[in-house]
PDB file of C-alpha atoms and ligand atoms in Angstrom:
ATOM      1  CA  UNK A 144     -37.987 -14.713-182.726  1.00  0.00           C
ATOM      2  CA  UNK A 145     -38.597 -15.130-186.379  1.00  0.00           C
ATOM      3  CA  UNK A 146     -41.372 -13.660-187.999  1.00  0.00           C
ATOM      4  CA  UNK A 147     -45.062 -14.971-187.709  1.00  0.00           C
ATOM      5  CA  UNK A 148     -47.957 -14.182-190.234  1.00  0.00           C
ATOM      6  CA  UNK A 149     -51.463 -15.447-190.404  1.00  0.00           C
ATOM      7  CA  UNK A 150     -53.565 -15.776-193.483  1.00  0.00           C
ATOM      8  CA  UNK A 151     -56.165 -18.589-194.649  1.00  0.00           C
ATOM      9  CA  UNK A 152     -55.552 -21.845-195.386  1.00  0.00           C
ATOM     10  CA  UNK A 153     -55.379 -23.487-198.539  1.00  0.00           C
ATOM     11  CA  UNK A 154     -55.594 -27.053-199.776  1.00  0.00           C
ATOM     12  CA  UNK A 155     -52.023 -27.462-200.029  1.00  0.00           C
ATOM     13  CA  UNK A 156     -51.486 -26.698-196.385  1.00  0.00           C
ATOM     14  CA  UNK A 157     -53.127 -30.275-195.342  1.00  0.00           C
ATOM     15  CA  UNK A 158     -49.828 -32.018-195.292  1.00  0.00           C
ATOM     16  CA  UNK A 159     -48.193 -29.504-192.869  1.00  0.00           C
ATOM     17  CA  UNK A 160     -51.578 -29.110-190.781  1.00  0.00           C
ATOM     18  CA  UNK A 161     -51.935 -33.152-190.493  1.00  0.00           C
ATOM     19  CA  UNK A 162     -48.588 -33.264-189.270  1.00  0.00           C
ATOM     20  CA  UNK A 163     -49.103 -30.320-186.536  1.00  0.00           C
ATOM     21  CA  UNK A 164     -52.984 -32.252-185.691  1.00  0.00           C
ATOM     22  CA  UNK A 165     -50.929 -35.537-185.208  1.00  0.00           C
ATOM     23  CA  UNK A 166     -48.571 -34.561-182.799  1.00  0.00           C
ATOM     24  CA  UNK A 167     -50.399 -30.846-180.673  1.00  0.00           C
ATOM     25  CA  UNK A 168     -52.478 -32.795-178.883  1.00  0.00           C
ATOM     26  CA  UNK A 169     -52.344 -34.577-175.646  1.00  0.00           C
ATOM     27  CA  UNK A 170     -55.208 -35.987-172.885  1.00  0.00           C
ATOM     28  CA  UNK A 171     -54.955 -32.869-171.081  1.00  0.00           C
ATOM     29  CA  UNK A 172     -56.116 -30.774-174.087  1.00  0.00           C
ATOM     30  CA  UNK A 173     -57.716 -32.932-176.721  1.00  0.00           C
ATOM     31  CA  UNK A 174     -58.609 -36.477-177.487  1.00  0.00           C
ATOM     32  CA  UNK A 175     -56.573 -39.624-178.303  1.00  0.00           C
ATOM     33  CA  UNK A 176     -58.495 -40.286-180.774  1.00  0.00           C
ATOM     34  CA  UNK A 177     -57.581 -37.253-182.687  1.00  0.00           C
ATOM     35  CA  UNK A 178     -54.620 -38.206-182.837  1.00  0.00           C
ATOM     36  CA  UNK A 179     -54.859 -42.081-183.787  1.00  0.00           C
ATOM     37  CA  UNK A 180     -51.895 -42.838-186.685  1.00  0.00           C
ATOM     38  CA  UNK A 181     -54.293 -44.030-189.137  1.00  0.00           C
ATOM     39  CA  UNK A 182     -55.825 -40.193-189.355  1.00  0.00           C
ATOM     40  CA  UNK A 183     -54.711 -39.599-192.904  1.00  0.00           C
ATOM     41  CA  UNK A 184     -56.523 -36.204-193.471  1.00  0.00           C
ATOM     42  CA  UNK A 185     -56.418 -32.927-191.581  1.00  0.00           C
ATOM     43  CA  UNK A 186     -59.386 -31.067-193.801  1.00  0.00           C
ATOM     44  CA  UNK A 187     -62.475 -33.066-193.972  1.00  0.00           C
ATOM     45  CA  UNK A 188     -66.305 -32.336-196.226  1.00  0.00           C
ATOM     46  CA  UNK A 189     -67.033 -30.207-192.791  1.00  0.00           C
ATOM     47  CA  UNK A 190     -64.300 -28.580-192.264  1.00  0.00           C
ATOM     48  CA  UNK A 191     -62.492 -27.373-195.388  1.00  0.00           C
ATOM     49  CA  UNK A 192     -59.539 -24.785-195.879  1.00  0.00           C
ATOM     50  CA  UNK A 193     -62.119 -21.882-195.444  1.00  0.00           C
ATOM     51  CA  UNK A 194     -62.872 -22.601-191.709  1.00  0.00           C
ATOM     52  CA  UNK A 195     -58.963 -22.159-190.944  1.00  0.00           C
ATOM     53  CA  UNK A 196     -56.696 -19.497-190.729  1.00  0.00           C
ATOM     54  CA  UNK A 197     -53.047 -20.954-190.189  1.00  0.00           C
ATOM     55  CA  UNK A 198     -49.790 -18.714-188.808  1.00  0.00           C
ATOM     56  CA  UNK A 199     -46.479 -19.163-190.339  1.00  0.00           C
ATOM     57  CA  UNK A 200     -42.928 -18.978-188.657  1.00  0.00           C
ATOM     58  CA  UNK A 201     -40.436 -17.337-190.896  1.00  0.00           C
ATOM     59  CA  UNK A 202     -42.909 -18.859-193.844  1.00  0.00           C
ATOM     60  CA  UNK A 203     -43.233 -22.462-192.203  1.00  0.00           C
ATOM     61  CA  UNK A 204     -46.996 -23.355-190.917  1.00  0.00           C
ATOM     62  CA  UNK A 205     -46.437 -23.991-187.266  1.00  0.00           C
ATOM     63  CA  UNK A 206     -50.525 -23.400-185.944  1.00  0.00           C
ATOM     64  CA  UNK A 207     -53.710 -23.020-186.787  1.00  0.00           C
ATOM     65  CA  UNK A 208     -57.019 -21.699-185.830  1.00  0.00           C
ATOM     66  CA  UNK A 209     -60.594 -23.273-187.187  1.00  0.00           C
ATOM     67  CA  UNK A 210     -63.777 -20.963-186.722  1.00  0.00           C
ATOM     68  CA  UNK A 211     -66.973 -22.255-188.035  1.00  0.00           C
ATOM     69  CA  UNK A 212     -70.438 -21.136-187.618  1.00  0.00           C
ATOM     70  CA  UNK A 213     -72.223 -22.853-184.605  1.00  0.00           C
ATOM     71  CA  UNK A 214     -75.564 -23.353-185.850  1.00  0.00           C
ATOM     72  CA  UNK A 215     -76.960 -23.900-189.378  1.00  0.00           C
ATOM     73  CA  UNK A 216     -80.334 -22.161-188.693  1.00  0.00           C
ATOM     74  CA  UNK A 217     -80.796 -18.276-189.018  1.00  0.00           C
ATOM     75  CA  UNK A 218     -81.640 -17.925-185.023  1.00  0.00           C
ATOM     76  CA  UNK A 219     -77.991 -18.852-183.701  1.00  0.00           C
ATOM     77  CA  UNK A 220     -76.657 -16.419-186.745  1.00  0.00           C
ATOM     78  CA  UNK A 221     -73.405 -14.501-185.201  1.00  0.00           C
ATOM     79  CA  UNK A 222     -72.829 -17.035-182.881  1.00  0.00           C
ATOM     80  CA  UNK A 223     -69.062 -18.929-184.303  1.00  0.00           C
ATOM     81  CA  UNK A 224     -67.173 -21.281-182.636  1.00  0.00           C
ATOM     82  CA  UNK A 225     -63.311 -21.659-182.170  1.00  0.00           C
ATOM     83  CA  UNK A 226     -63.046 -25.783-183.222  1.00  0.00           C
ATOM     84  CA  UNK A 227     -59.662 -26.199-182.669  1.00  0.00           C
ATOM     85  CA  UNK A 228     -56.710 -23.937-182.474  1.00  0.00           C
ATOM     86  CA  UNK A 229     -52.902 -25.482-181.997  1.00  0.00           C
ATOM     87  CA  UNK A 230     -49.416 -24.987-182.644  1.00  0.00           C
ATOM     88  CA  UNK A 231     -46.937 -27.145-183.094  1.00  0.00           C
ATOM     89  CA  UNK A 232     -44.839 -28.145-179.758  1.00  0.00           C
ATOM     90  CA  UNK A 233     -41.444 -26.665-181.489  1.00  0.00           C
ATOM     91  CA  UNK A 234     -42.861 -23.305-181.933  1.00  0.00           C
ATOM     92  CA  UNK A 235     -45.235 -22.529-178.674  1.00  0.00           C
ATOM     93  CA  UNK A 236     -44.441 -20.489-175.967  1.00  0.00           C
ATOM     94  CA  UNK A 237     -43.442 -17.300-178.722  1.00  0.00           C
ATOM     95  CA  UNK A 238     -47.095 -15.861-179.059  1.00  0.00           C
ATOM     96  CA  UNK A 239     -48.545 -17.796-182.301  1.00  0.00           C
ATOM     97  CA  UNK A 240     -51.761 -19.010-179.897  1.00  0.00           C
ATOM     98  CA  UNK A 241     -52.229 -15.562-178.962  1.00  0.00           C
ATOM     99  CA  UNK A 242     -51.947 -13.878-182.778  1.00  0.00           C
ATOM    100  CA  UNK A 243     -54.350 -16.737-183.818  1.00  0.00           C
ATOM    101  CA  UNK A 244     -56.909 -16.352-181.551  1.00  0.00           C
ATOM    102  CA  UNK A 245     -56.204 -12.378-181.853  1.00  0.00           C
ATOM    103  CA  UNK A 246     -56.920 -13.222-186.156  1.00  0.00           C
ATOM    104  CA  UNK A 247     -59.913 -15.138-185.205  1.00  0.00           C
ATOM    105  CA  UNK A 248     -61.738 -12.991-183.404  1.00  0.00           C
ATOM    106  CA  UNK A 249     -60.611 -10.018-186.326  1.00  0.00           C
ATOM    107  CA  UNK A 250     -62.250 -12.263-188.620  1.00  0.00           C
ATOM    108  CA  UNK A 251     -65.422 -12.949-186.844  1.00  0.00           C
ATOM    109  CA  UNK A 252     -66.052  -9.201-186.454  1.00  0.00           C
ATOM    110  CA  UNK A 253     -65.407  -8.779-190.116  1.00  0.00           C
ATOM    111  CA  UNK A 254     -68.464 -11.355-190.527  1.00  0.00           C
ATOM    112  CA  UNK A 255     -70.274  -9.032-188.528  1.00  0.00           C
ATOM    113  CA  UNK A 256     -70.468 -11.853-185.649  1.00  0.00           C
ATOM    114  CA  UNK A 257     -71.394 -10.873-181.900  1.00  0.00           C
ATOM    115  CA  UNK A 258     -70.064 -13.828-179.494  1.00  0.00           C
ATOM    116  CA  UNK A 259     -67.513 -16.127-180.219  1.00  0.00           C
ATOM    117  CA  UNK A 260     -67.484 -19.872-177.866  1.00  0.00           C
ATOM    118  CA  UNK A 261     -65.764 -22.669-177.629  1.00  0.00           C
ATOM    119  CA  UNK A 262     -65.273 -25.855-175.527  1.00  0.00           C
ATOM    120  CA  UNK A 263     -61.558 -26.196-173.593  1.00  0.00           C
ATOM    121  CA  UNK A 264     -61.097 -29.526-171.266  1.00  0.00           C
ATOM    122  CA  UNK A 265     -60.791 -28.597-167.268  1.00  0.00           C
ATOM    123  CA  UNK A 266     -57.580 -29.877-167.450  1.00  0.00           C
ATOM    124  CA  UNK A 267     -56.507 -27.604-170.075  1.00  0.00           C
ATOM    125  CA  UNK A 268     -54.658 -24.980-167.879  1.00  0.00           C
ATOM    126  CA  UNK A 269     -52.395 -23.252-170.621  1.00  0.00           C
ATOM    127  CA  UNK A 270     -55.377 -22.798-172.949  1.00  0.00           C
ATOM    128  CA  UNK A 271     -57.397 -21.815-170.306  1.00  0.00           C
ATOM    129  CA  UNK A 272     -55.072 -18.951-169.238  1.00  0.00           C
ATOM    130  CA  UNK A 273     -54.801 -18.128-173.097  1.00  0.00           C
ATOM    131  CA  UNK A 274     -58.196 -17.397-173.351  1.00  0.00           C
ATOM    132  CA  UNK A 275     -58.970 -15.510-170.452  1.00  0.00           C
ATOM    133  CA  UNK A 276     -56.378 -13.171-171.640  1.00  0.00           C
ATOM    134  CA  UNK A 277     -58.330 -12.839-175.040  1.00  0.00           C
ATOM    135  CA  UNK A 278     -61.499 -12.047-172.821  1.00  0.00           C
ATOM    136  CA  UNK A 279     -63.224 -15.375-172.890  1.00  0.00           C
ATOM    137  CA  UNK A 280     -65.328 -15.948-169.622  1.00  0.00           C
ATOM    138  CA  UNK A 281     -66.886 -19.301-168.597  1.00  0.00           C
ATOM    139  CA  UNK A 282     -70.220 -19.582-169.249  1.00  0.00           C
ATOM    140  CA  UNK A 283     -71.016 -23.397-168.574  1.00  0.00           C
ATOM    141  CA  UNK A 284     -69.180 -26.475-167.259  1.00  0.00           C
ATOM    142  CA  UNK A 285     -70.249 -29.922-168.168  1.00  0.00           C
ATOM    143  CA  UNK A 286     -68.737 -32.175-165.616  1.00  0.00           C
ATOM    144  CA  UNK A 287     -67.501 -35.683-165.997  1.00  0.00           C
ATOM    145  CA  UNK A 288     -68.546 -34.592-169.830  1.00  0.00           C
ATOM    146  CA  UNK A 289     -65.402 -36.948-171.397  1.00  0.00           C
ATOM    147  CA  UNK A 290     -63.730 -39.986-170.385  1.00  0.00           C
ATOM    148  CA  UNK A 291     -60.203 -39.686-171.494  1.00  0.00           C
ATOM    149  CA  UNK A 292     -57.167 -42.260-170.713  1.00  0.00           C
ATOM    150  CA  UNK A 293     -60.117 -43.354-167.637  1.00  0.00           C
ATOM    151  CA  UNK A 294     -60.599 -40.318-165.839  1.00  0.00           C
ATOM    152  CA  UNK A 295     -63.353 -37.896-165.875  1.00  0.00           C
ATOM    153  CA  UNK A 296     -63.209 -34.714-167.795  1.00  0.00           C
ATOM    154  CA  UNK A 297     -64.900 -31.863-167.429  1.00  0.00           C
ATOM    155  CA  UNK A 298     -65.543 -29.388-170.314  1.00  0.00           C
ATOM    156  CA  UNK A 299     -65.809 -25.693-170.317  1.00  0.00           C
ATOM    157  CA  UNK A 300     -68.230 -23.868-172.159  1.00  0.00           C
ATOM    158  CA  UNK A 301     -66.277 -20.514-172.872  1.00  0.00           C
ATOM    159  CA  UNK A 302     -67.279 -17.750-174.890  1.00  0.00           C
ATOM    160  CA  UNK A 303     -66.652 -13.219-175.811  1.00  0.00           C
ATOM    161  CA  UNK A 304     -69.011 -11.387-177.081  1.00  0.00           C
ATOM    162  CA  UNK A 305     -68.195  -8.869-179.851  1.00  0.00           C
ATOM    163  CA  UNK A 306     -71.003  -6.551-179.332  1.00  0.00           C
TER     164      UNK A 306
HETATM  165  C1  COA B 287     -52.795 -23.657-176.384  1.00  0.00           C
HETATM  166  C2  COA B 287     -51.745 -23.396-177.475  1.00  0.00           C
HETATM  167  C3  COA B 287     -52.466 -23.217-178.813  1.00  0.00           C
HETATM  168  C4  COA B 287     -50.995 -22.110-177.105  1.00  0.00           C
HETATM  169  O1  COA B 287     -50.104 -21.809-178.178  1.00  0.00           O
HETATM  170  P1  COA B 287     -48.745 -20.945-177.921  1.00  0.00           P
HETATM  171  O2  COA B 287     -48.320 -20.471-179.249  1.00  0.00           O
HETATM  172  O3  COA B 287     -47.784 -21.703-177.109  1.00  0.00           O
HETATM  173  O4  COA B 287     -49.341 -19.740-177.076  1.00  0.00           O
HETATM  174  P2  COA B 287     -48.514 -18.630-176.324  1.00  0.00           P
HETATM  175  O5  COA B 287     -47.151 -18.473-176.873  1.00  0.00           O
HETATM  176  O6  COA B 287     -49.424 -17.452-176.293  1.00  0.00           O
HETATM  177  O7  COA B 287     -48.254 -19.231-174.856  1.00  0.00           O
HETATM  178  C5  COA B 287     -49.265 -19.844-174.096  1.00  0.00           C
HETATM  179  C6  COA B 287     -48.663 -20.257-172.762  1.00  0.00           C
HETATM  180  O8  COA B 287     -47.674 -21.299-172.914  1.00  0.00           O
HETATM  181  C7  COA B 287     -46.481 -20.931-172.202  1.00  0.00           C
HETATM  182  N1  COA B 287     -45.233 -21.459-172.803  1.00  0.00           N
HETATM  183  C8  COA B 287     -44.059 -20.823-172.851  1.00  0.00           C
HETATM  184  N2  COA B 287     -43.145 -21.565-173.460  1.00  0.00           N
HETATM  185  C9  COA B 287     -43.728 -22.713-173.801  1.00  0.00           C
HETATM  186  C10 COA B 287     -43.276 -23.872-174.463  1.00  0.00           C
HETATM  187  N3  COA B 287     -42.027 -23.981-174.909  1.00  0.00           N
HETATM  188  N4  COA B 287     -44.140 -24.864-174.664  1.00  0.00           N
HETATM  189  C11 COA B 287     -45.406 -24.749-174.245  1.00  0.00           C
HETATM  190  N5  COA B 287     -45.912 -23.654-173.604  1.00  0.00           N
HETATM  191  C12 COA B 287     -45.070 -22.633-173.388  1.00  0.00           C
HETATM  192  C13 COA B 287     -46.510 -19.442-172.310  1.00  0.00           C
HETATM  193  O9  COA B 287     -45.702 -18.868-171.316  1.00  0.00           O
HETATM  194  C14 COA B 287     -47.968 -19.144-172.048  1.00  0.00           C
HETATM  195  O10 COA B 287     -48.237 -19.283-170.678  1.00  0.00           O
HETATM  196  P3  COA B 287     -48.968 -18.138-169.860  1.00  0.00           P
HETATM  197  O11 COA B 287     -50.375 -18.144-170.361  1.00  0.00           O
HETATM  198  O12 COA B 287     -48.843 -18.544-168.459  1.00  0.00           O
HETATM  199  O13 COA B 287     -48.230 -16.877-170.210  1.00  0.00           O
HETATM  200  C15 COA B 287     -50.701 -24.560-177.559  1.00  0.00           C
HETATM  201  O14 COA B 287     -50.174 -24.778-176.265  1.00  0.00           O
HETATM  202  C16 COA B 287     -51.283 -25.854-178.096  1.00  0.00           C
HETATM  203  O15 COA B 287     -51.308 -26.070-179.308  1.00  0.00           O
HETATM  204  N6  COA B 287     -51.783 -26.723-177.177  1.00  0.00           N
HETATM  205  C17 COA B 287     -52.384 -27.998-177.578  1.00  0.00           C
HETATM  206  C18 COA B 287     -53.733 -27.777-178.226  1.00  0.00           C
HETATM  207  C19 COA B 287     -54.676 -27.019-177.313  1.00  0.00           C
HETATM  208  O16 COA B 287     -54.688 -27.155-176.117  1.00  0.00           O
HETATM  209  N7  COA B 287     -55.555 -26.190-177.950  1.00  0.00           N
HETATM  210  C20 COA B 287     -56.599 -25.480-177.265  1.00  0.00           C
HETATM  211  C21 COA B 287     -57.753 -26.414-177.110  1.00  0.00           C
HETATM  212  S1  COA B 287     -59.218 -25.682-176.496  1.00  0.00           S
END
């Protein structure tokens, strides 16, 4: 087990996050579409280096969690949302989802936030089980909310609260 550090992204980390977005995700836990080969950036205008803290492997980016706000009016303030969070296949099973999420919710109680939520597919058992362990609970499920590869998906509404 090398050693695994988190810290914020930066611009220069797009190559090495496009390559992990291209290739973490399957139908069980994301969308084919993510992943379509003419996706040629990881950050977007939305979603810059700022929303992302990323983990490195003895110094190598191998994951990455994005945490953004959920609403853009003062109401919904301290409410963030996990966007996305994946490692790369060569480096899971070691604990890397785990520190990320662990980093993530660190952060959002340095923003002074009080719940954190995010959406994870039904089908999405590892991730599921992840989170659960970090204290997220279900708090809505959309059924038949995606259809992926021609089935049904449902979606999970998951969320901890800080306070
Ligand atoms: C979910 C994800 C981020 C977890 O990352 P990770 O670094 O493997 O997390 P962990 O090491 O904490 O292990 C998570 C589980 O995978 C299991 N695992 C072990 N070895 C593994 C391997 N080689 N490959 C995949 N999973 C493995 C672990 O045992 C653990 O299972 P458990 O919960 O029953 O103990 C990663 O699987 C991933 O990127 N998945 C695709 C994207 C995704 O689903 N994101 C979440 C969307 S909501």
């Amino acid at each position: 087990m090398g050693e695994v550090t988190v810290r914020r992204a930066v611009e220069a980390d797009e190559a090495a996050l496009l390559a992990i977005e291209l290739t973490a995700w399957d139908a069980s836990s994301g969308f084919p579409s993510m992943t379509a080969p003419d996706r040629t950036a990881f950050f977007s205008e939305r979603s810059g280096p700022d929303a992302h803290l990323v983990a490195e492997l003895d110094g190598e980016v191998v994951g990455y969690v994005r945490l953004q706000d959920k609403y853009p009016f003062p109401e919904g303030a301290g409410v963030l949302s996990v966007n996305g969070l994946a490692v790369a296949g060569s480096a899971r099973g070691r604990g890397i989802g785990s520190i990320l999420l662990t980093a993530a919710g660190d952060e959002a109680k340095r923003r002074g936030a009080r719940k954190i939520t995010l959406f994870v597919h039904g089908t999405n058992t590892v991730a599921r089980r992840l989170y659960e362990r970090h204290g997220y609970v279900v708090e809505g499920t959309l059924p038949r909310e995606f259809v992926i590869d021609g089935q049904y998906v449902d979606t999970h509404v998951l969320a901890r609260h800080l306070d």
